[in-house]
Tab-separated table of C-alpha atoms in Angstrom:
chain	number	residue	atom	x	y	z
W	11	UNK	CA	-3.128	-42.797	-30.056
W	12	UNK	CA	-3.966	-39.700	-28.302
W	13	UNK	CA	-3.959	-36.436	-28.953
W	14	UNK	CA	-5.090	-33.394	-27.063
W	15	UNK	CA	-8.262	-31.385	-28.052
W	16	UNK	CA	-8.556	-28.594	-26.014
W	17	UNK	CA	-8.240	-29.225	-22.813
W	18	UNK	CA	-8.179	-33.145	-22.767
W	19	UNK	CA	-6.760	-35.890	-24.479
W	20	UNK	CA	-9.038	-37.920	-27.285
W	21	UNK	CA	-7.793	-41.732	-28.487
W	22	UNK	CA	-8.104	-42.656	-31.655
W	23	UNK	CA	-7.664	-45.714	-32.971
W	24	UNK	CA	-8.935	-48.325	-35.456
W	25	UNK	CA	-11.437	-51.483	-34.545
W	26	UNK	CA	-12.949	-54.155	-36.507
W	27	UNK	CA	-12.896	-51.976	-39.372
W	28	UNK	CA	-14.416	-48.558	-37.411
W	29	UNK	CA	-12.592	-45.655	-36.949
W	30	UNK	CA	-12.717	-44.624	-32.760
W	31	UNK	CA	-13.019	-41.674	-31.302
W	32	UNK	CA	-13.346	-41.149	-27.884
W	33	UNK	CA	-12.609	-38.519	-24.539
W	34	UNK	CA	-10.793	-39.790	-22.319
W	35	UNK	CA	-11.756	-36.313	-19.769
W	36	UNK	CA	-8.416	-36.426	-19.022
W	37	UNK	CA	-5.451	-33.696	-18.994
W	38	UNK	CA	-2.640	-35.983	-18.540
W	39	UNK	CA	-1.106	-38.086	-21.296
W	40	UNK	CA	-0.020	-41.216	-19.053
W	41	UNK	CA	-3.747	-41.624	-17.388
W	42	UNK	CA	-5.020	-40.816	-21.554
W	43	UNK	CA	-2.883	-43.740	-22.324
W	44	UNK	CA	-4.705	-45.497	-19.382
W	45	UNK	CA	-7.518	-44.998	-20.412
W	46	UNK	CA	-7.248	-46.096	-24.119
W	47	UNK	CA	-6.122	-49.530	-22.261
W	48	UNK	CA	-9.433	-49.862	-20.850
W	49	UNK	CA	-11.588	-48.747	-23.804
W	50	UNK	CA	-9.233	-51.975	-26.061
W	51	UNK	CA	-10.002	-54.112	-22.915
W	52	UNK	CA	-13.695	-53.557	-23.187
W	53	UNK	CA	-14.041	-53.860	-27.103
W	54	UNK	CA	-12.163	-56.645	-26.928
W	55	UNK	CA	-14.804	-58.318	-24.384
W	56	UNK	CA	-17.513	-57.527	-27.075
W	57	UNK	CA	-18.845	-54.406	-24.857
W	58	UNK	CA	-19.440	-51.287	-27.235
W	59	UNK	CA	-21.616	-49.646	-24.540
W	60	UNK	CA	-17.732	-48.512	-23.502
W	61	UNK	CA	-18.115	-45.883	-26.012
W	62	UNK	CA	-21.303	-44.275	-24.896
W	63	UNK	CA	-21.439	-40.855	-23.596
W	64	UNK	CA	-21.876	-41.289	-19.917
W	65	UNK	CA	-24.774	-38.870	-18.690
W	66	UNK	CA	-23.094	-34.980	-16.904
W	67	UNK	CA	-23.832	-35.322	-13.289
W	68	UNK	CA	-22.825	-32.813	-10.984
W	69	UNK	CA	-21.126	-33.449	-6.994
W	70	UNK	CA	-24.603	-32.740	-5.721
W	71	UNK	CA	-26.642	-34.870	-7.643
W	72	UNK	CA	-24.095	-38.262	-7.024
W	73	UNK	CA	-23.536	-37.528	-3.041
W	74	UNK	CA	-27.770	-37.622	-2.690
W	75	UNK	CA	-29.060	-39.153	-5.279
W	76	UNK	CA	-26.843	-42.399	-5.342
W	77	UNK	CA	-23.523	-41.799	-2.325
W	78	UNK	CA	-25.926	-41.139	0.423
W	79	UNK	CA	-28.357	-44.053	-0.020
W	80	UNK	CA	-25.871	-46.433	-0.455
W	81	UNK	CA	-24.075	-45.259	3.247
W	82	UNK	CA	-27.982	-45.644	4.684
W	83	UNK	CA	-27.487	-48.987	3.654
W	84	UNK	CA	-23.936	-49.997	3.993
W	85	UNK	CA	-23.843	-48.462	6.929
W	86	UNK	CA	-27.223	-49.400	8.720
W	87	UNK	CA	-25.688	-51.194	11.543
W	88	UNK	CA	-22.529	-49.000	12.224
W	89	UNK	CA	-24.393	-45.410	13.168
W	90	UNK	CA	-20.981	-43.910	13.854
W	91	UNK	CA	-19.912	-44.263	10.030
W	92	UNK	CA	-22.980	-43.455	8.642
W	93	UNK	CA	-22.972	-40.397	10.005
W	94	UNK	CA	-19.383	-39.109	9.294
W	95	UNK	CA	-20.247	-40.109	5.349
W	96	UNK	CA	-23.328	-37.600	5.715
W	97	UNK	CA	-22.199	-35.510	7.911
W	98	UNK	CA	-18.763	-35.305	5.241
W	99	UNK	CA	-21.769	-35.080	2.457
W	100	UNK	CA	-23.513	-31.930	4.319
W	101	UNK	CA	-20.875	-29.830	3.712
W	102	UNK	CA	-19.963	-31.232	0.779
W	103	UNK	CA	-23.172	-30.113	-1.064
W	104	UNK	CA	-22.917	-26.687	0.207
W	105	UNK	CA	-19.583	-25.790	-0.367
W	106	UNK	CA	-18.425	-24.734	-4.357
W	107	UNK	CA	-18.119	-28.490	-5.133
W	108	UNK	CA	-21.246	-29.420	-5.645
W	109	UNK	CA	-21.923	-27.580	-8.821
W	110	UNK	CA	-18.953	-28.824	-10.266
W	111	UNK	CA	-19.255	-31.794	-12.597
W	112	UNK	CA	-18.785	-35.361	-11.540
W	113	UNK	CA	-15.977	-35.656	-14.135
W	114	UNK	CA	-14.406	-31.954	-13.869
W	115	UNK	CA	-13.137	-32.323	-10.467
W	116	UNK	CA	-9.316	-31.783	-9.726
W	117	UNK	CA	-6.914	-31.960	-7.709
W	118	UNK	CA	-6.654	-27.972	-7.824
W	119	UNK	CA	-10.483	-28.335	-7.399
W	120	UNK	CA	-9.516	-29.830	-3.738
W	121	UNK	CA	-6.415	-27.050	-3.168
W	122	UNK	CA	-8.894	-24.727	-3.325
W	123	UNK	CA	-11.407	-26.513	-0.950
W	124	UNK	CA	-8.576	-26.826	1.650
W	125	UNK	CA	-7.673	-23.403	1.423
W	126	UNK	CA	-11.190	-21.796	1.304
W	127	UNK	CA	-12.008	-23.907	4.624
W	128	UNK	CA	-8.344	-23.493	6.436
W	129	UNK	CA	-10.339	-21.198	9.665
W	130	UNK	CA	-11.049	-25.272	10.069
W	131	UNK	CA	-9.127	-28.645	11.973
W	132	UNK	CA	-7.413	-30.316	9.545
W	133	UNK	CA	-9.365	-33.451	11.167
W	134	UNK	CA	-12.767	-31.829	9.973
W	135	UNK	CA	-11.689	-31.123	6.581
W	136	UNK	CA	-10.345	-34.582	5.860
W	137	UNK	CA	-13.818	-35.782	7.000
W	138	UNK	CA	-15.301	-34.325	3.904
W	139	UNK	CA	-12.433	-34.735	1.517
W	140	UNK	CA	-11.976	-38.456	3.298
W	141	UNK	CA	-16.202	-38.424	1.866
W	142	UNK	CA	-15.346	-37.338	-1.385
W	143	UNK	CA	-12.782	-39.715	-2.265
W	144	UNK	CA	-14.730	-42.442	-1.090
W	145	UNK	CA	-17.910	-40.904	-3.360
W	146	UNK	CA	-15.214	-40.346	-6.018
W	147	UNK	CA	-14.307	-44.068	-5.654
W	148	UNK	CA	-17.968	-45.437	-5.663
W	149	UNK	CA	-18.782	-43.229	-9.347
W	150	UNK	CA	-15.705	-45.051	-10.727
W	151	UNK	CA	-17.031	-48.291	-9.541
W	152	UNK	CA	-20.785	-47.719	-10.809
W	153	UNK	CA	-19.497	-46.458	-14.231
W	154	UNK	CA	-20.353	-42.481	-13.272
W	155	UNK	CA	-16.943	-41.947	-13.805
W	156	UNK	CA	-13.978	-42.869	-16.425
W	157	UNK	CA	-11.423	-41.919	-13.020
W	158	UNK	CA	-11.184	-39.924	-10.502
W	159	UNK	CA	-9.153	-37.130	-9.385
W	160	UNK	CA	-6.396	-37.777	-6.833
W	161	UNK	CA	-8.100	-36.652	-3.463
W	162	UNK	CA	-5.341	-35.342	-1.470
W	163	UNK	CA	-5.502	-34.360	2.154
W	164	UNK	CA	-5.093	-31.362	4.451
W	165	UNK	CA	-1.646	-31.230	6.533
W	166	UNK	CA	-1.735	-30.869	10.182
W	167	UNK	CA	-3.984	-33.910	10.928
W	168	UNK	CA	-2.938	-35.026	14.393
W	169	UNK	CA	-1.713	-38.632	13.695
W	170	UNK	CA	-2.516	-41.577	16.475
W	171	UNK	CA	0.795	-43.185	15.754
W	172	UNK	CA	2.249	-42.237	19.656
W	173	UNK	CA	3.864	-45.304	21.729
W	174	UNK	CA	3.134	-45.560	25.282
W	175	UNK	CA	6.207	-47.140	27.611
W	176	UNK	CA	5.191	-50.231	29.616
W	177	UNK	CA	5.230	-47.629	32.722
W	178	UNK	CA	2.941	-45.067	31.483
W	179	UNK	CA	0.628	-48.495	30.280
W	180	UNK	CA	0.298	-49.787	33.310
W	181	UNK	CA	-0.295	-46.643	35.209
W	182	UNK	CA	-2.773	-45.715	32.976
W	183	UNK	CA	-4.799	-49.036	32.969
W	184	UNK	CA	-4.658	-48.959	37.321
W	185	UNK	CA	-6.712	-46.110	37.618
W	186	UNK	CA	-8.909	-46.677	34.480
W	187	UNK	CA	-13.078	-47.259	35.556
W	188	UNK	CA	-14.612	-50.746	34.588
W	189	UNK	CA	-15.457	-51.514	31.542
W	190	UNK	CA	-12.748	-49.137	29.383
W	191	UNK	CA	-10.151	-51.076	31.881
W	192	UNK	CA	-11.079	-54.236	30.187
W	193	UNK	CA	-11.848	-52.741	27.133
W	194	UNK	CA	-8.284	-50.825	27.055
W	195	UNK	CA	-6.388	-54.219	28.402
W	196	UNK	CA	-8.102	-56.012	24.947
W	197	UNK	CA	-6.295	-53.182	22.848
W	198	UNK	CA	-3.122	-53.066	24.168
W	199	UNK	CA	-3.239	-57.007	24.300
W	200	UNK	CA	-4.615	-57.982	21.174
W	201	UNK	CA	-4.274	-55.035	19.342
W	202	UNK	CA	-7.809	-54.728	18.075
W	203	UNK	CA	-9.973	-52.027	16.926
W	204	UNK	CA	-11.925	-49.919	19.691
W	205	UNK	CA	-15.368	-50.614	17.544
W	206	UNK	CA	-14.174	-54.395	17.143
W	207	UNK	CA	-14.768	-54.542	20.916
W	208	UNK	CA	-18.147	-52.719	21.621
W	209	UNK	CA	-19.797	-54.918	19.468
W	210	UNK	CA	-17.689	-57.929	20.663
W	211	UNK	CA	-20.448	-61.266	21.776
W	212	UNK	CA	-19.827	-64.114	24.027
W	213	UNK	CA	-20.754	-65.995	20.802
W	214	UNK	CA	-17.588	-64.979	19.261
W	215	UNK	CA	-15.490	-65.628	22.152
W	216	UNK	CA	-14.194	-69.182	22.937
W	217	UNK	CA	-12.577	-69.638	26.726
W	218	UNK	CA	-11.157	-72.416	28.146
W	219	UNK	CA	-8.812	-73.605	30.847
W	220	UNK	CA	-5.732	-72.115	30.205
W	221	UNK	CA	-6.100	-70.271	26.720
W	222	UNK	CA	-8.886	-68.607	24.807
W	223	UNK	CA	-9.518	-67.353	20.985
W	224	UNK	CA	-11.445	-64.224	19.579
W	225	UNK	CA	-12.793	-64.157	16.962
W	226	UNK	CA	-13.998	-61.019	14.958
W	227	UNK	CA	-16.945	-61.559	11.924
W	228	UNK	CA	-16.917	-58.040	10.469
W	229	UNK	CA	-15.410	-54.670	10.202
W	230	UNK	CA	-13.673	-52.650	7.671
W	231	UNK	CA	-12.620	-54.734	4.631
W	232	UNK	CA	-12.514	-58.575	4.476
W	233	UNK	CA	-9.275	-58.593	5.976
W	234	UNK	CA	-10.848	-57.159	9.397
W	235	UNK	CA	-12.360	-60.830	10.117
W	236	UNK	CA	-9.648	-62.812	11.756
W	237	UNK	CA	-8.942	-64.973	14.819
W	238	UNK	CA	-7.069	-64.100	17.668
W	239	UNK	CA	-5.482	-66.177	20.723
W	240	UNK	CA	-5.500	-64.562	23.596
W	241	UNK	CA	-3.119	-63.062	26.062
W	242	UNK	CA	-2.923	-63.859	29.610
W	243	UNK	CA	-4.193	-60.710	30.192
W	244	UNK	CA	-6.602	-60.955	28.193
W	245	UNK	CA	-8.442	-64.318	28.845
W	246	UNK	CA	-7.967	-63.283	32.503
W	247	UNK	CA	-9.819	-59.857	31.889
W	248	UNK	CA	-12.844	-61.875	29.674
W	249	UNK	CA	-12.942	-64.873	32.478
W	250	UNK	CA	-13.568	-62.547	34.627
W	251	UNK	CA	-16.431	-60.455	33.159
W	252	UNK	CA	-17.731	-64.262	31.557
W	253	UNK	CA	-18.522	-65.184	35.812
W	254	UNK	CA	-19.454	-61.744	36.714
W	255	UNK	CA	-22.325	-62.263	33.976
W	256	UNK	CA	-23.896	-65.774	34.602
W	257	UNK	CA	-21.356	-67.451	32.512
W	258	UNK	CA	-23.736	-66.476	29.204
W	259	UNK	CA	-23.899	-68.854	25.840
W	260	UNK	CA	-24.822	-65.364	23.938
W	261	UNK	CA	-25.393	-61.557	24.076
W	262	UNK	CA	-22.771	-58.617	24.646
W	263	UNK	CA	-19.270	-58.691	26.496
W	264	UNK	CA	-20.165	-55.079	27.079
W	265	UNK	CA	-23.663	-54.530	27.430
W	266	UNK	CA	-24.872	-51.136	28.691
W	267	UNK	CA	-28.752	-49.139	28.063
W	268	UNK	CA	-27.969	-47.561	25.006
W	269	UNK	CA	-29.467	-47.976	21.551
W	270	UNK	CA	-27.411	-50.460	20.215
W	271	UNK	CA	-27.231	-52.193	23.339
W	272	UNK	CA	-23.387	-52.021	24.239
W	273	UNK	CA	-20.892	-49.042	25.048
W	274	UNK	CA	-20.113	-46.856	22.243
W	275	UNK	CA	-17.600	-44.327	21.434
W	276	UNK	CA	-18.838	-41.296	23.451
W	277	UNK	CA	-18.842	-43.168	26.495
W	278	UNK	CA	-15.618	-44.445	26.196
W	279	UNK	CA	-14.424	-40.846	25.516
W	280	UNK	CA	-15.095	-39.838	29.221
W	281	UNK	CA	-13.742	-42.674	30.622
W	282	UNK	CA	-10.278	-42.151	29.147
W	283	UNK	CA	-10.672	-38.771	29.807
W	284	UNK	CA	-11.037	-39.548	33.279
W	285	UNK	CA	-8.165	-41.973	33.724
W	286	UNK	CA	-5.516	-39.856	31.834
W	287	UNK	CA	-6.229	-37.285	34.676
W	288	UNK	CA	-6.389	-39.714	37.730
W	289	UNK	CA	-2.911	-41.611	35.984
W	290	UNK	CA	-1.079	-37.822	35.182
W	291	UNK	CA	0.182	-39.711	31.574
W	292	UNK	CA	0.364	-37.339	28.687
W	293	UNK	CA	-2.627	-37.148	26.960
W	294	UNK	CA	-3.210	-39.570	23.997
W	295	UNK	CA	-5.334	-40.962	21.773
W	296	UNK	CA	-7.358	-43.977	22.739
W	297	UNK	CA	-6.329	-45.601	19.559
W	298	UNK	CA	-2.714	-45.028	20.462
W	299	UNK	CA	-3.326	-48.343	22.666
W	300	UNK	CA	-3.466	-50.299	18.895
W	301	UNK	CA	-0.457	-48.651	17.498
W	302	UNK	CA	1.006	-49.562	20.922
W	303	UNK	CA	0.590	-53.154	19.960
W	304	UNK	CA	1.231	-53.229	16.586
W	305	UNK	CA	4.719	-51.048	17.474
W	306	UNK	CA	5.330	-53.985	20.099
W	307	UNK	CA	4.496	-56.561	17.680
W	308	UNK	CA	6.957	-55.633	15.288
W	309	UNK	CA	9.467	-57.260	15.884
W	310	UNK	CA	8.379	-60.646	16.464
W	311	UNK	CA	6.672	-61.279	13.177
W	312	UNK	CA	7.341	-60.215	9.768
W	313	UNK	CA	4.857	-57.377	8.179
W	314	UNK	CA	2.437	-60.087	6.523
W	315	UNK	CA	1.895	-61.655	9.685
W	316	UNK	CA	1.389	-58.653	11.422
W	317	UNK	CA	-1.126	-57.062	8.801
W	318	UNK	CA	-2.982	-60.333	9.298
W	319	UNK	CA	-3.062	-59.731	13.133
W	320	UNK	CA	-4.077	-56.045	13.059
W	321	UNK	CA	-6.808	-56.867	10.421
W	322	UNK	CA	-5.389	-54.350	7.609
W	323	UNK	CA	-5.895	-54.880	3.749
W	324	UNK	CA	-2.956	-53.642	2.359
W	325	UNK	CA	0.590	-54.202	4.545
W	326	UNK	CA	1.592	-50.105	3.005
W	327	UNK	CA	-1.473	-49.660	6.422
W	328	UNK	CA	1.035	-51.918	8.104
W	329	UNK	CA	4.204	-50.216	8.051
W	330	UNK	CA	3.414	-47.558	9.669
W	331	UNK	CA	3.778	-49.490	12.653
W	332	UNK	CA	7.525	-50.930	12.044
W	333	UNK	CA	10.149	-48.519	13.648
W	334	UNK	CA	13.167	-50.434	13.205
W	335	UNK	CA	16.029	-48.753	16.082
W	336	UNK	CA	20.187	-48.747	15.337
W	337	UNK	CA	19.734	-52.087	17.227
W	338	UNK	CA	17.565	-53.895	15.250
W	339	UNK	CA	19.229	-52.766	11.622
W	340	UNK	CA	22.736	-54.266	13.432
W	341	UNK	CA	21.071	-57.025	14.558
W	342	UNK	CA	19.394	-58.271	10.502
W	343	UNK	CA	23.119	-57.378	9.139
W	344	UNK	CA	24.746	-59.896	12.028
W	345	UNK	CA	22.748	-62.098	10.934
W	346	UNK	CA	23.775	-61.736	7.191
W	347	UNK	CA	27.182	-62.084	7.889
W	348	UNK	CA	27.224	-65.027	10.283
W	349	UNK	CA	24.739	-66.674	7.667
W	350	UNK	CA	27.145	-66.120	5.199
W	351	UNK	CA	29.818	-68.023	6.966
W	352	UNK	CA	31.918	-64.927	8.087
W	353	UNK	CA	32.643	-63.364	11.973
W	354	UNK	CA	29.762	-61.894	13.428
W	355	UNK	CA	31.007	-58.341	14.331
W	356	UNK	CA	30.131	-54.798	16.200
W	357	UNK	CA	29.686	-51.459	14.241
W	358	UNK	CA	31.873	-50.223	17.574
W	359	UNK	CA	34.190	-52.964	17.328
W	360	UNK	CA	37.791	-51.772	18.401
W	361	UNK	CA	39.251	-54.604	15.787
W	362	UNK	CA	38.057	-52.229	13.065
W	363	UNK	CA	40.694	-49.384	11.795
W	364	UNK	CA	39.266	-46.710	8.047
W	365	UNK	CA	41.149	-46.730	5.724
W	366	UNK	CA	41.336	-44.413	3.143
W	367	UNK	CA	41.252	-44.985	-0.231
W	368	UNK	CA	41.789	-42.238	-2.913
W	369	UNK	CA	39.721	-41.847	-5.564
W	370	UNK	CA	42.956	-42.331	-8.710
W	371	UNK	CA	43.633	-45.873	-7.166
W	372	UNK	CA	40.684	-47.197	-6.856
W	373	UNK	CA	39.762	-46.582	-10.656
W	374	UNK	CA	42.618	-48.743	-11.380
């Protein structure tokens, strides 16, 4: 059974002749039931340590003593991701959240954080909140926390979901400076993330006479590792680059004099800004090129195949690229009717006559 004691629910049940009482640290009955199930499951495995009281730790202590060392190790070869979390951590440890016990953070505290930083851009606030969400998730994974608070992001963040028309894309690519033109061509043609292209090496590219393959060996998740066939535009761009570099067997495809040895986001932004100015295309984020690819590819395959192509770990993310239009919906119904052996028809068929049916007659 569960019962409320003060702010949180307690669990109470008999297990192997022993009375079990433990706080769930949950103020919601449904969540408390979930914790009770986890406790019973661990006891069933013989893990009596699940009953031990977890040491109390503040948000600041966890971020500095556990999360930051993880970030430094996990993103050692990904400086942009590392800096993202380091900067978010610095803001969190300087806020009112820092002194809270890790298990005391609630959605109310998140809402207060957003309100207190309302003078900042939603993008900036959400960077901090995504850092907190990642840290709390790891705290649960590492056994420092039973359950994490729901972290709701600030509204108004600019989304990178604009879709370029074919005319806009062609006009933009025509004035892109190299090597950004080839990078943009690959994003539009393969749907790759910009970061996946920046660090691409010749060892992971196969060029044949009339086709080619790109192997992505790392990324945001395991799903990011994938093999993509080249579209003609990308094949042509990479072959030209391959020949210009003396047909190398290994090395960066887009080498520069940067510390990493290849192009970085900072340079890409400059090239992108220049291309926007020269082309006259309405302002958009470089990531919109990937969204454009996903939206164009969506009608050509099912959502599961699209998720694999895009490197998504969940189709919930992929569904953002699926924008069914009226024509697509009508076509789907036409296929259903045709496969059922009925006449295919159009929603605007002049032979369809509206019929009014009274409620009284329909009930009979």
